[in-house]
Short mmCIF file of C-alpha atoms and ligand atoms in Angstrom, two decimals:
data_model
loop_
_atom_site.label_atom_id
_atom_site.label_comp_id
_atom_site.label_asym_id
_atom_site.label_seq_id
_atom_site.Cartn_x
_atom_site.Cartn_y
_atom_site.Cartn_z
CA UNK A 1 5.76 -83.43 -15.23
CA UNK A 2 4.38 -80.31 -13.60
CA UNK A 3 5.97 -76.98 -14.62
CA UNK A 4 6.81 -75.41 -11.62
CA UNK A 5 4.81 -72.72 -12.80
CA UNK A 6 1.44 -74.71 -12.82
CA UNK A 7 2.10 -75.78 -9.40
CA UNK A 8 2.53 -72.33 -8.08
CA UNK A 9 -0.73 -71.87 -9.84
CA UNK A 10 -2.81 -74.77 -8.34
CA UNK A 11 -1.41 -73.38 -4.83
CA UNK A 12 -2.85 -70.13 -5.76
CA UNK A 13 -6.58 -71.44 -6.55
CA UNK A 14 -6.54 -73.78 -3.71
CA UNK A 15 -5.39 -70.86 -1.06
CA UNK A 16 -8.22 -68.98 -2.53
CA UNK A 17 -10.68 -71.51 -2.18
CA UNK A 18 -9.68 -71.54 1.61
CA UNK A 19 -9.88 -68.37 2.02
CA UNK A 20 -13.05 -68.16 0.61
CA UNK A 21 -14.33 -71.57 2.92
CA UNK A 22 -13.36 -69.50 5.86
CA UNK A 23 -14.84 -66.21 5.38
CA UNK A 24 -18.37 -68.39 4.65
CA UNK A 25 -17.60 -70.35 7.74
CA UNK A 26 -16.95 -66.97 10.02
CA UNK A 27 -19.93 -65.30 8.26
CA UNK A 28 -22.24 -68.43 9.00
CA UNK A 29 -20.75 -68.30 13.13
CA UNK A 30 -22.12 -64.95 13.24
CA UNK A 31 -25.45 -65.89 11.61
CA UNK A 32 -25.95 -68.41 14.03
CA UNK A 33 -25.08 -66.12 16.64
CA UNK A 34 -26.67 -63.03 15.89
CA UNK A 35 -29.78 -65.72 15.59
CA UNK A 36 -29.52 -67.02 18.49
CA UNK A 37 -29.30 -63.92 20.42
CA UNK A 38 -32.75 -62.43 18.51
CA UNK A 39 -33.72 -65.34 20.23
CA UNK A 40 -33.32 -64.73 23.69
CA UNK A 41 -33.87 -61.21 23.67
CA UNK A 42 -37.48 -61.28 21.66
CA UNK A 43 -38.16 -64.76 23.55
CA UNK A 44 -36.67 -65.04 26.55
CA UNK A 45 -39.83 -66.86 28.09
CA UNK A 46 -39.98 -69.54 25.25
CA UNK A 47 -36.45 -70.27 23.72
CA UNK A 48 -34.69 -70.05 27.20
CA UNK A 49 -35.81 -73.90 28.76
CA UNK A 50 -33.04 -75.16 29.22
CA UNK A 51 -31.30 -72.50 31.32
CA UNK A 52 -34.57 -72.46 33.51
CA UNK A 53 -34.28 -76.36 34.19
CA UNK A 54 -30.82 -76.15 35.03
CA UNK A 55 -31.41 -72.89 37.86
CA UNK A 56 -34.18 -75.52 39.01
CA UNK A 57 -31.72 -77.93 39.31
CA UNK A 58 -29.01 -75.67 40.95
CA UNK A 59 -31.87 -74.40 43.45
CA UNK A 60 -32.62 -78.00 44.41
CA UNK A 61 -30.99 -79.56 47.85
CA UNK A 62 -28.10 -81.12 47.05
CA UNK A 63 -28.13 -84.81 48.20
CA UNK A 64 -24.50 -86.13 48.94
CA UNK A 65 -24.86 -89.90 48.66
CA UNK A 66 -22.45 -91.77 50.64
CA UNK A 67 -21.62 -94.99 49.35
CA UNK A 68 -19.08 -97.34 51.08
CA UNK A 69 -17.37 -100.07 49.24
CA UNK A 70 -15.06 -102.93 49.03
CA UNK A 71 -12.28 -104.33 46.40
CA UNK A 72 -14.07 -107.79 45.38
CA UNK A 73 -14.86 -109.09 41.80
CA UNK A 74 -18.25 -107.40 41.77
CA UNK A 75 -17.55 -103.83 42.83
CA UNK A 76 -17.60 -102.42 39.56
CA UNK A 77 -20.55 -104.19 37.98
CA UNK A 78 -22.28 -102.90 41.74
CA UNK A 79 -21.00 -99.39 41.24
CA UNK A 80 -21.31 -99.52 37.49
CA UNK A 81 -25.38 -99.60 38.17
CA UNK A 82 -25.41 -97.16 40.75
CA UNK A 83 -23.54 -94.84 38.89
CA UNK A 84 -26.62 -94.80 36.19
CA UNK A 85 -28.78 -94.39 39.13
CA UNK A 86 -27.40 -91.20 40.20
CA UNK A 87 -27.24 -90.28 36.68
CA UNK A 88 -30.76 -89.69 36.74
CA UNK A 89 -30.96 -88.12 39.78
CA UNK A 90 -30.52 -83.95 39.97
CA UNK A 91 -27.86 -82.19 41.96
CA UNK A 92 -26.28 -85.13 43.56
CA UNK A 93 -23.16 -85.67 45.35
CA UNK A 94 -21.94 -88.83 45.21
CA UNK A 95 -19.35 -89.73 48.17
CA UNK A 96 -17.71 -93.49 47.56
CA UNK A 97 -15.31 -94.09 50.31
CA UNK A 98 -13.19 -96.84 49.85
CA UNK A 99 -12.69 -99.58 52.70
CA UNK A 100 -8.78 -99.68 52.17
CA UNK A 101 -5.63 -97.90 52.71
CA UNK A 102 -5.58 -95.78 49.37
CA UNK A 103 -8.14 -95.03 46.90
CA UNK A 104 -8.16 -97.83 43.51
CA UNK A 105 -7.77 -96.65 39.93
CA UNK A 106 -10.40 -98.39 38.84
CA UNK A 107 -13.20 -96.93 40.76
CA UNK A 108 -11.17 -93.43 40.34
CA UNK A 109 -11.70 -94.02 36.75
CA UNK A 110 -15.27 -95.36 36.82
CA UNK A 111 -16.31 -92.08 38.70
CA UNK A 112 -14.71 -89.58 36.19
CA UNK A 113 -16.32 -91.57 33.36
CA UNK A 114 -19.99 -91.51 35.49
CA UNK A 115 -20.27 -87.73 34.52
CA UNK A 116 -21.04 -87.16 38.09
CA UNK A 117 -19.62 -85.02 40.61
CA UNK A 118 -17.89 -86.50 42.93
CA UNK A 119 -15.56 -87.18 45.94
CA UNK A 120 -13.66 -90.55 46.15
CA UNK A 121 -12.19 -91.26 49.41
CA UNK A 122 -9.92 -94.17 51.14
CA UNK A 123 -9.84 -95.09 54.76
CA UNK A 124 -7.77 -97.76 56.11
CA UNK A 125 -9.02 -100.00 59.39
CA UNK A 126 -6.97 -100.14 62.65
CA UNK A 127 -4.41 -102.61 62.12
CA UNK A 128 -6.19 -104.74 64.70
CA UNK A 129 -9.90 -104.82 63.11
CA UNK A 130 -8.12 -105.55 59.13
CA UNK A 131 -9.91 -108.51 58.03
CA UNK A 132 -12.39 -108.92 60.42
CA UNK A 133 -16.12 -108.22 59.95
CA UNK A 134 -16.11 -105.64 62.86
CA UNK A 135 -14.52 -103.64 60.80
CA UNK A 136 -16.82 -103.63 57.68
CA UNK A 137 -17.83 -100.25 56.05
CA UNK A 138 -17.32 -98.36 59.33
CA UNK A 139 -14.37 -96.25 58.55
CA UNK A 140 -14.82 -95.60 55.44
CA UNK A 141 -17.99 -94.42 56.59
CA UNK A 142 -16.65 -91.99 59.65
CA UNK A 143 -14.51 -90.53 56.74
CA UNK A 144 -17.30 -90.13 54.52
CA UNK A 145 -19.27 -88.19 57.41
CA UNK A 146 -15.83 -86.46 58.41
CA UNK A 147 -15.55 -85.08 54.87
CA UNK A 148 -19.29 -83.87 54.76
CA UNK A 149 -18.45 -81.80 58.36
CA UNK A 150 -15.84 -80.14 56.23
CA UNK A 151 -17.18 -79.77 53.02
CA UNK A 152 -20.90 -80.21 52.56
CA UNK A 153 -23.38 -77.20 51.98
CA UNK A 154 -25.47 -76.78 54.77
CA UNK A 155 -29.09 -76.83 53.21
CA UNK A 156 -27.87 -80.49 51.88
CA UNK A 157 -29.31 -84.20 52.72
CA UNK A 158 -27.17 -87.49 53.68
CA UNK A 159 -28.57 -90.52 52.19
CA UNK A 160 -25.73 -93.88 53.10
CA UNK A 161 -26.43 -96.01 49.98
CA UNK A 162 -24.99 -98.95 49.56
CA UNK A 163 -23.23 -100.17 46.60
CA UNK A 164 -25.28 -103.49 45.58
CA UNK A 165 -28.79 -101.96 46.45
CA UNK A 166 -31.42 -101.11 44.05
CA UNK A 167 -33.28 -97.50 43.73
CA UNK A 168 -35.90 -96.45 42.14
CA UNK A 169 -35.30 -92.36 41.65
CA UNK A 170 -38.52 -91.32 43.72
CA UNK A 171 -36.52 -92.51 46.44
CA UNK A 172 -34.28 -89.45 46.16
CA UNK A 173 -37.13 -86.52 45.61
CA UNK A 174 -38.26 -88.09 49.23
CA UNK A 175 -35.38 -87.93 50.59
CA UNK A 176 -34.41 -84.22 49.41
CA UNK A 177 -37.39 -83.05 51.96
CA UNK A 178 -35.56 -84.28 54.81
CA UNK A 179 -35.67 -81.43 57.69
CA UNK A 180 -33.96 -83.83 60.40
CA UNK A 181 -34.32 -87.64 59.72
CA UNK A 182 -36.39 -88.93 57.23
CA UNK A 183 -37.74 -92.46 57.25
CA UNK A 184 -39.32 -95.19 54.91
CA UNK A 185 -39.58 -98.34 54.40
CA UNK A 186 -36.57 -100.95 52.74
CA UNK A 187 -37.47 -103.99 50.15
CA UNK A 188 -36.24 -107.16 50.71
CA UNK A 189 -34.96 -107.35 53.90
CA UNK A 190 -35.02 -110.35 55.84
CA UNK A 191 -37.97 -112.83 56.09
CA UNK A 192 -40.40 -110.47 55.98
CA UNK A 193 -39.64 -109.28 52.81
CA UNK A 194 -39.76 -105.67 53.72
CA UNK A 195 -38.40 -103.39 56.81
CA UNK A 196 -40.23 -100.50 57.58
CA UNK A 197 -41.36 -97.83 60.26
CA UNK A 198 -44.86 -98.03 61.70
CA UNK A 199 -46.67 -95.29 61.09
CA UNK A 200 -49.63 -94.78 63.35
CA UNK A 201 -51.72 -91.43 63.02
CA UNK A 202 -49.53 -89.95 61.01
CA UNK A 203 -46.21 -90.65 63.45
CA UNK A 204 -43.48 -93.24 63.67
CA UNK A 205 -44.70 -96.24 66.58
CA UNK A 206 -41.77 -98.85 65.93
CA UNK A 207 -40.20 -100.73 63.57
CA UNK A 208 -41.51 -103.74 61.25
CA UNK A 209 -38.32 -105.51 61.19
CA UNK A 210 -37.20 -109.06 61.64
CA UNK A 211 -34.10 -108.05 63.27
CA UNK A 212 -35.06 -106.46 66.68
CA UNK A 213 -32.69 -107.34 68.98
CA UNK A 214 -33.09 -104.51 71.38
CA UNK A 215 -32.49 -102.06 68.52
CA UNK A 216 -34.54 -99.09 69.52
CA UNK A 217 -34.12 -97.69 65.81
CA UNK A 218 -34.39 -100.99 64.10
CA UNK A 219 -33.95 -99.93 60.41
CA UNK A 220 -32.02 -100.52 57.16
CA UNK A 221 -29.15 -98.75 56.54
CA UNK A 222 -31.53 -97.88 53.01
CA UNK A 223 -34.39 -96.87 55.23
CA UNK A 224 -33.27 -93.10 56.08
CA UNK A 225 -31.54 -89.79 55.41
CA UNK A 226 -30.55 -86.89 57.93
CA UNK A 227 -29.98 -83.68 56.77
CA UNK A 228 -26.40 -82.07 56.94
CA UNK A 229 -27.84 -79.45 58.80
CA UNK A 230 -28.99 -81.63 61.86
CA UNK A 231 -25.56 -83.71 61.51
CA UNK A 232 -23.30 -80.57 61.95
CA UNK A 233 -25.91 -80.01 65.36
CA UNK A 234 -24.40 -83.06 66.26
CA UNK A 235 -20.75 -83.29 66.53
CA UNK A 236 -20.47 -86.70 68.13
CA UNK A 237 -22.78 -88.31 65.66
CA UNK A 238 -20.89 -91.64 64.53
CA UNK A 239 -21.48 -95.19 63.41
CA UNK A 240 -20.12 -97.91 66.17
CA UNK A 241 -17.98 -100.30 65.55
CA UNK A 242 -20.29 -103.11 66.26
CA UNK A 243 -21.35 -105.81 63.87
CA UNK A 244 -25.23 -105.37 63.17
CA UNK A 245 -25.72 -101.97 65.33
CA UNK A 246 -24.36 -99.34 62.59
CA UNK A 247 -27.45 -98.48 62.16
CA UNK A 248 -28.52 -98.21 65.23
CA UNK A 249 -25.63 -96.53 66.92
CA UNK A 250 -25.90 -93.58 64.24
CA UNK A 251 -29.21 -92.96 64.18
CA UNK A 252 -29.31 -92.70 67.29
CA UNK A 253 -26.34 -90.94 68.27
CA UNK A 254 -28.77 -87.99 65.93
CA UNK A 255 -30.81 -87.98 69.15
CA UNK A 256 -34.13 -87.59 67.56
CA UNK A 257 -36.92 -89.32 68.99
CA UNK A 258 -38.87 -92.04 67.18
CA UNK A 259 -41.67 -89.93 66.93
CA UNK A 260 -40.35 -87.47 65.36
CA UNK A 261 -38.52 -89.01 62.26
CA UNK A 262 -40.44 -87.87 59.22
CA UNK A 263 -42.08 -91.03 57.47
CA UNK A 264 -41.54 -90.39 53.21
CA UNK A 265 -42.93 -92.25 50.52
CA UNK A 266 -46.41 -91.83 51.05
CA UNK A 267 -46.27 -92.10 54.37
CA UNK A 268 -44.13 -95.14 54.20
CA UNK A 269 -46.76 -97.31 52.27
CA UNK A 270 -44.29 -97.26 49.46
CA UNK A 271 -41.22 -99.29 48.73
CA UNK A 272 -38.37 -97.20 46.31
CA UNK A 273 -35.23 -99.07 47.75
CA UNK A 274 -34.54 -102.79 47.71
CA UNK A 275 -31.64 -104.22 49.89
CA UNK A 276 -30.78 -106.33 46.73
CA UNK A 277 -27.35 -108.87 47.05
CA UNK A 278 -24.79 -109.31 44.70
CA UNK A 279 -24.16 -113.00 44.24
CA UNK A 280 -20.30 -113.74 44.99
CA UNK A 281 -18.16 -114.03 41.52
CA UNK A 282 -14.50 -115.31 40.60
CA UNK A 283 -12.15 -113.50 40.48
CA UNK A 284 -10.46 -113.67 36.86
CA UNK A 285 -6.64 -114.09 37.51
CA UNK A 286 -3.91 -115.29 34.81
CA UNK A 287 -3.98 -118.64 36.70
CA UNK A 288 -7.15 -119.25 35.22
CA UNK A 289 -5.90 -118.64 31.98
CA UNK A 290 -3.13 -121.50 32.24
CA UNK A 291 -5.48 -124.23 33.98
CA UNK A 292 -7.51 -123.82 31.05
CA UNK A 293 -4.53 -124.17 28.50
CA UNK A 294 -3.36 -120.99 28.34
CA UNK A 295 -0.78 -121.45 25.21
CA UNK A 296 -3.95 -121.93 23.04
CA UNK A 297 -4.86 -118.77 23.92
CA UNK A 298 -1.59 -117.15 23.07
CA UNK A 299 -2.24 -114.16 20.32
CA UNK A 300 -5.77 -113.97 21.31
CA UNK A 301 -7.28 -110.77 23.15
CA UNK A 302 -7.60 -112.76 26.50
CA UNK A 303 -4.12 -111.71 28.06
CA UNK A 304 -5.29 -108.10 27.31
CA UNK A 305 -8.53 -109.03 28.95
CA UNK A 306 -6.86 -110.10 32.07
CA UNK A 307 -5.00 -107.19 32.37
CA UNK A 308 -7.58 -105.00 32.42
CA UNK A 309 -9.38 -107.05 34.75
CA UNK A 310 -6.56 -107.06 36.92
CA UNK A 311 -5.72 -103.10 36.92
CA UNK A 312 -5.85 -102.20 40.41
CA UNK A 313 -3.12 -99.66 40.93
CA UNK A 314 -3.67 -97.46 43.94
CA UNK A 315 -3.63 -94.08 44.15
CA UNK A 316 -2.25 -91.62 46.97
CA UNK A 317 -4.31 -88.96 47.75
CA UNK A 318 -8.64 -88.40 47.70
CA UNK A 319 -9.76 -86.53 44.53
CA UNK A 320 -12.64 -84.53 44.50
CA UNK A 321 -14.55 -83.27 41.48
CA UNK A 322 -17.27 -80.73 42.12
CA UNK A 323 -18.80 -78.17 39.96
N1 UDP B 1 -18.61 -102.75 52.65
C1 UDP B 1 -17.41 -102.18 52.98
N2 UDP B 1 -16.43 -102.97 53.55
C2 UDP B 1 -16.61 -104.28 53.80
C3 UDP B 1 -17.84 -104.86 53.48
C4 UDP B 1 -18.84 -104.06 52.93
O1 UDP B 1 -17.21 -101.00 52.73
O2 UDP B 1 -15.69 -104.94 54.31
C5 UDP B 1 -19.65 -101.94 52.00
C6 UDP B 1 -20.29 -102.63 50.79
O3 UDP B 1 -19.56 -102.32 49.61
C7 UDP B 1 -21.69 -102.07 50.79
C8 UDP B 1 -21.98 -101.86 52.27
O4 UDP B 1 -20.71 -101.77 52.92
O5 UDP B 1 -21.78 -100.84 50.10
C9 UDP B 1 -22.79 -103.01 52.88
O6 UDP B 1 -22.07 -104.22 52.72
P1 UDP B 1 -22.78 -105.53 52.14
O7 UDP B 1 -23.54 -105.18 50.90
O8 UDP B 1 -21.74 -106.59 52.02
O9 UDP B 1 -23.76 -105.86 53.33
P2 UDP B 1 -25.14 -106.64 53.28
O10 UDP B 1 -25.95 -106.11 52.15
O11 UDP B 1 -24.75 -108.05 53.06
O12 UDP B 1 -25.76 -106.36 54.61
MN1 MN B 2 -25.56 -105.24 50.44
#
């Protein structure tokens, strides 16, 4: 047994040891400190890179990157890569507006672990277009543009990428020079292989698309960006609700002529966006589990697994998360 007075004795040396742990942490704070600040006053040109790349950064147009999507088993592997993307990508916005009544948890959850900042956004169809392919990635798209009217800074760009799509990040220094509407060409589209403007002297001709079909402006929803600026000098800009014309309809409800759209990426010899396709997937569902003999599965981590597949609690209201 411990005397009592031993124990009061251990307490003693052990407070002192504290004591003495914390005075050598405060003392090494303030070393650090003091070092740090030598630093930056003897240095400021050298030991100060950091705070100079991130003014660059803050200077730079802000690109708000409007990306519509849909509730389907591969939305989060889709959004899951273009979430890297714009990880690499400096002072972006990224805009996902949901094609649906209220916004989901898990892509609310999958944008506040991306890093990024952010606006998430639900808009429901009419009741009379629900289900039908009229109806695809409009709305969610109006609201998108909607929210930019309200919210965006003026000296920003508007680039509508879409969720399965693949982007190299050159793609985005191009398309942070906008002035009006910039232009270039789109991998993968069609049976050519590629869609892009013409380029003739210098100046947009036409479009090298498959799909013509009257289209005046016959490009990939990939294939340009308009500046925020030159949308808010449009109020009626909008995308029509017509299967095949989006693109169409709001490029050229911008009203700028086909000459004068600014051809990017080297003068649109250059391909930094594919229209890449998601192959279709299952959808994981507990039925699964018990056609393929669910009780042998019982006490495994597979009914967890579902679950969390599953998740797809709605929220009520948009959230926003800017700087
Ligand atoms: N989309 C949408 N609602 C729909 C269908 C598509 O919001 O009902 C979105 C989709 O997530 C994607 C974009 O619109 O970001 C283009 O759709 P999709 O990739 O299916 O078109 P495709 O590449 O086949 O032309
Ligand atoms: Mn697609």
């Amino acid at each position: 047994m411990v005397s009592s007075k031993a124990l009061h004795m251990i307490l003693f040396v052990q407070s002192l040891i504290l004591l003495f742990a914390l005075r050598r942490m405060r003392y090494t704070g303030e070393l650090v400190l003091r070092h740090a600040q030598e630093m930056t006053v003897n240095h400021p040109g050298e030991k100060q890179p950091e705070i100079h790349l991130r003014n660059e950064v803050l200077t730079m147009r802000p690109i708000y990157v409007v990306t519509p999507t849909y509730t389907r088993p591969t939305q989060m592997a889709d959004l899951t890569r273009l979430s890297n993307t714009l990880r690499l990508v400096p002072n972006v916005h990224w805009i996902v507006s949901e094609d649906r009544v209220h916004i989901s948890k898990p892509v609310q959850q999958l944008l506040e672990h991306s890093g990024l900042s952010y606006t998430q956004l639900a808009a429901p169809r009419p009741a009379s277009l629900v289900g039908k392919v009229i109806g695809r990635g409009v709305f969610n798209r109006r609201a998108a543009i909607a929210w930019i009217r309200e919210n965006a800074s003026e000296d920003g760009v508007i680039y509508f990428a879409d969720d399965d799509n693949s982007y190299d990040t050159r793609i985005f220094e191009e398309i942070r020079q906008t002035v009006r509407v910039s232009v270039f060409p789109v991998g993968l589209v069609l049976r050519y292989g590629v869609s892009s403007p013409i380029i003739e002297n210098g100046k947009v001709v036409g479009f090298f698309d498959a799909f013509q079909a009257g289209r005046k402006y016959a490009m990939d929803m990939a294939g340009f960006a308009v500046s925020v600026n030159h949308l808010l000098s449009k109020p009626n800009a909008t995308f029509p609700a017509r299967v095949s014309y989006l693109e169409e309809g709001f490029v050229k409800s911008l009203e700028v002529p086909v000459t004068e759209l600014e051809p990017r990426a080297e003068m649109c010899t250059r391909v930094w966006v594919w229209h890449t396709r998601t192959e279709k997937a299952a959808k994981p569902s507990l039925e699964n589990l018990k056609e393929a003999d669910y009780l042998a599965y019982s006490n495994t981590n597979l009914e967890k697994l579902h679950k969390h597949l599953l998740e797809d609690s709605s929220a009520d209201k948009p959230t926003t998360n800017m700087p």
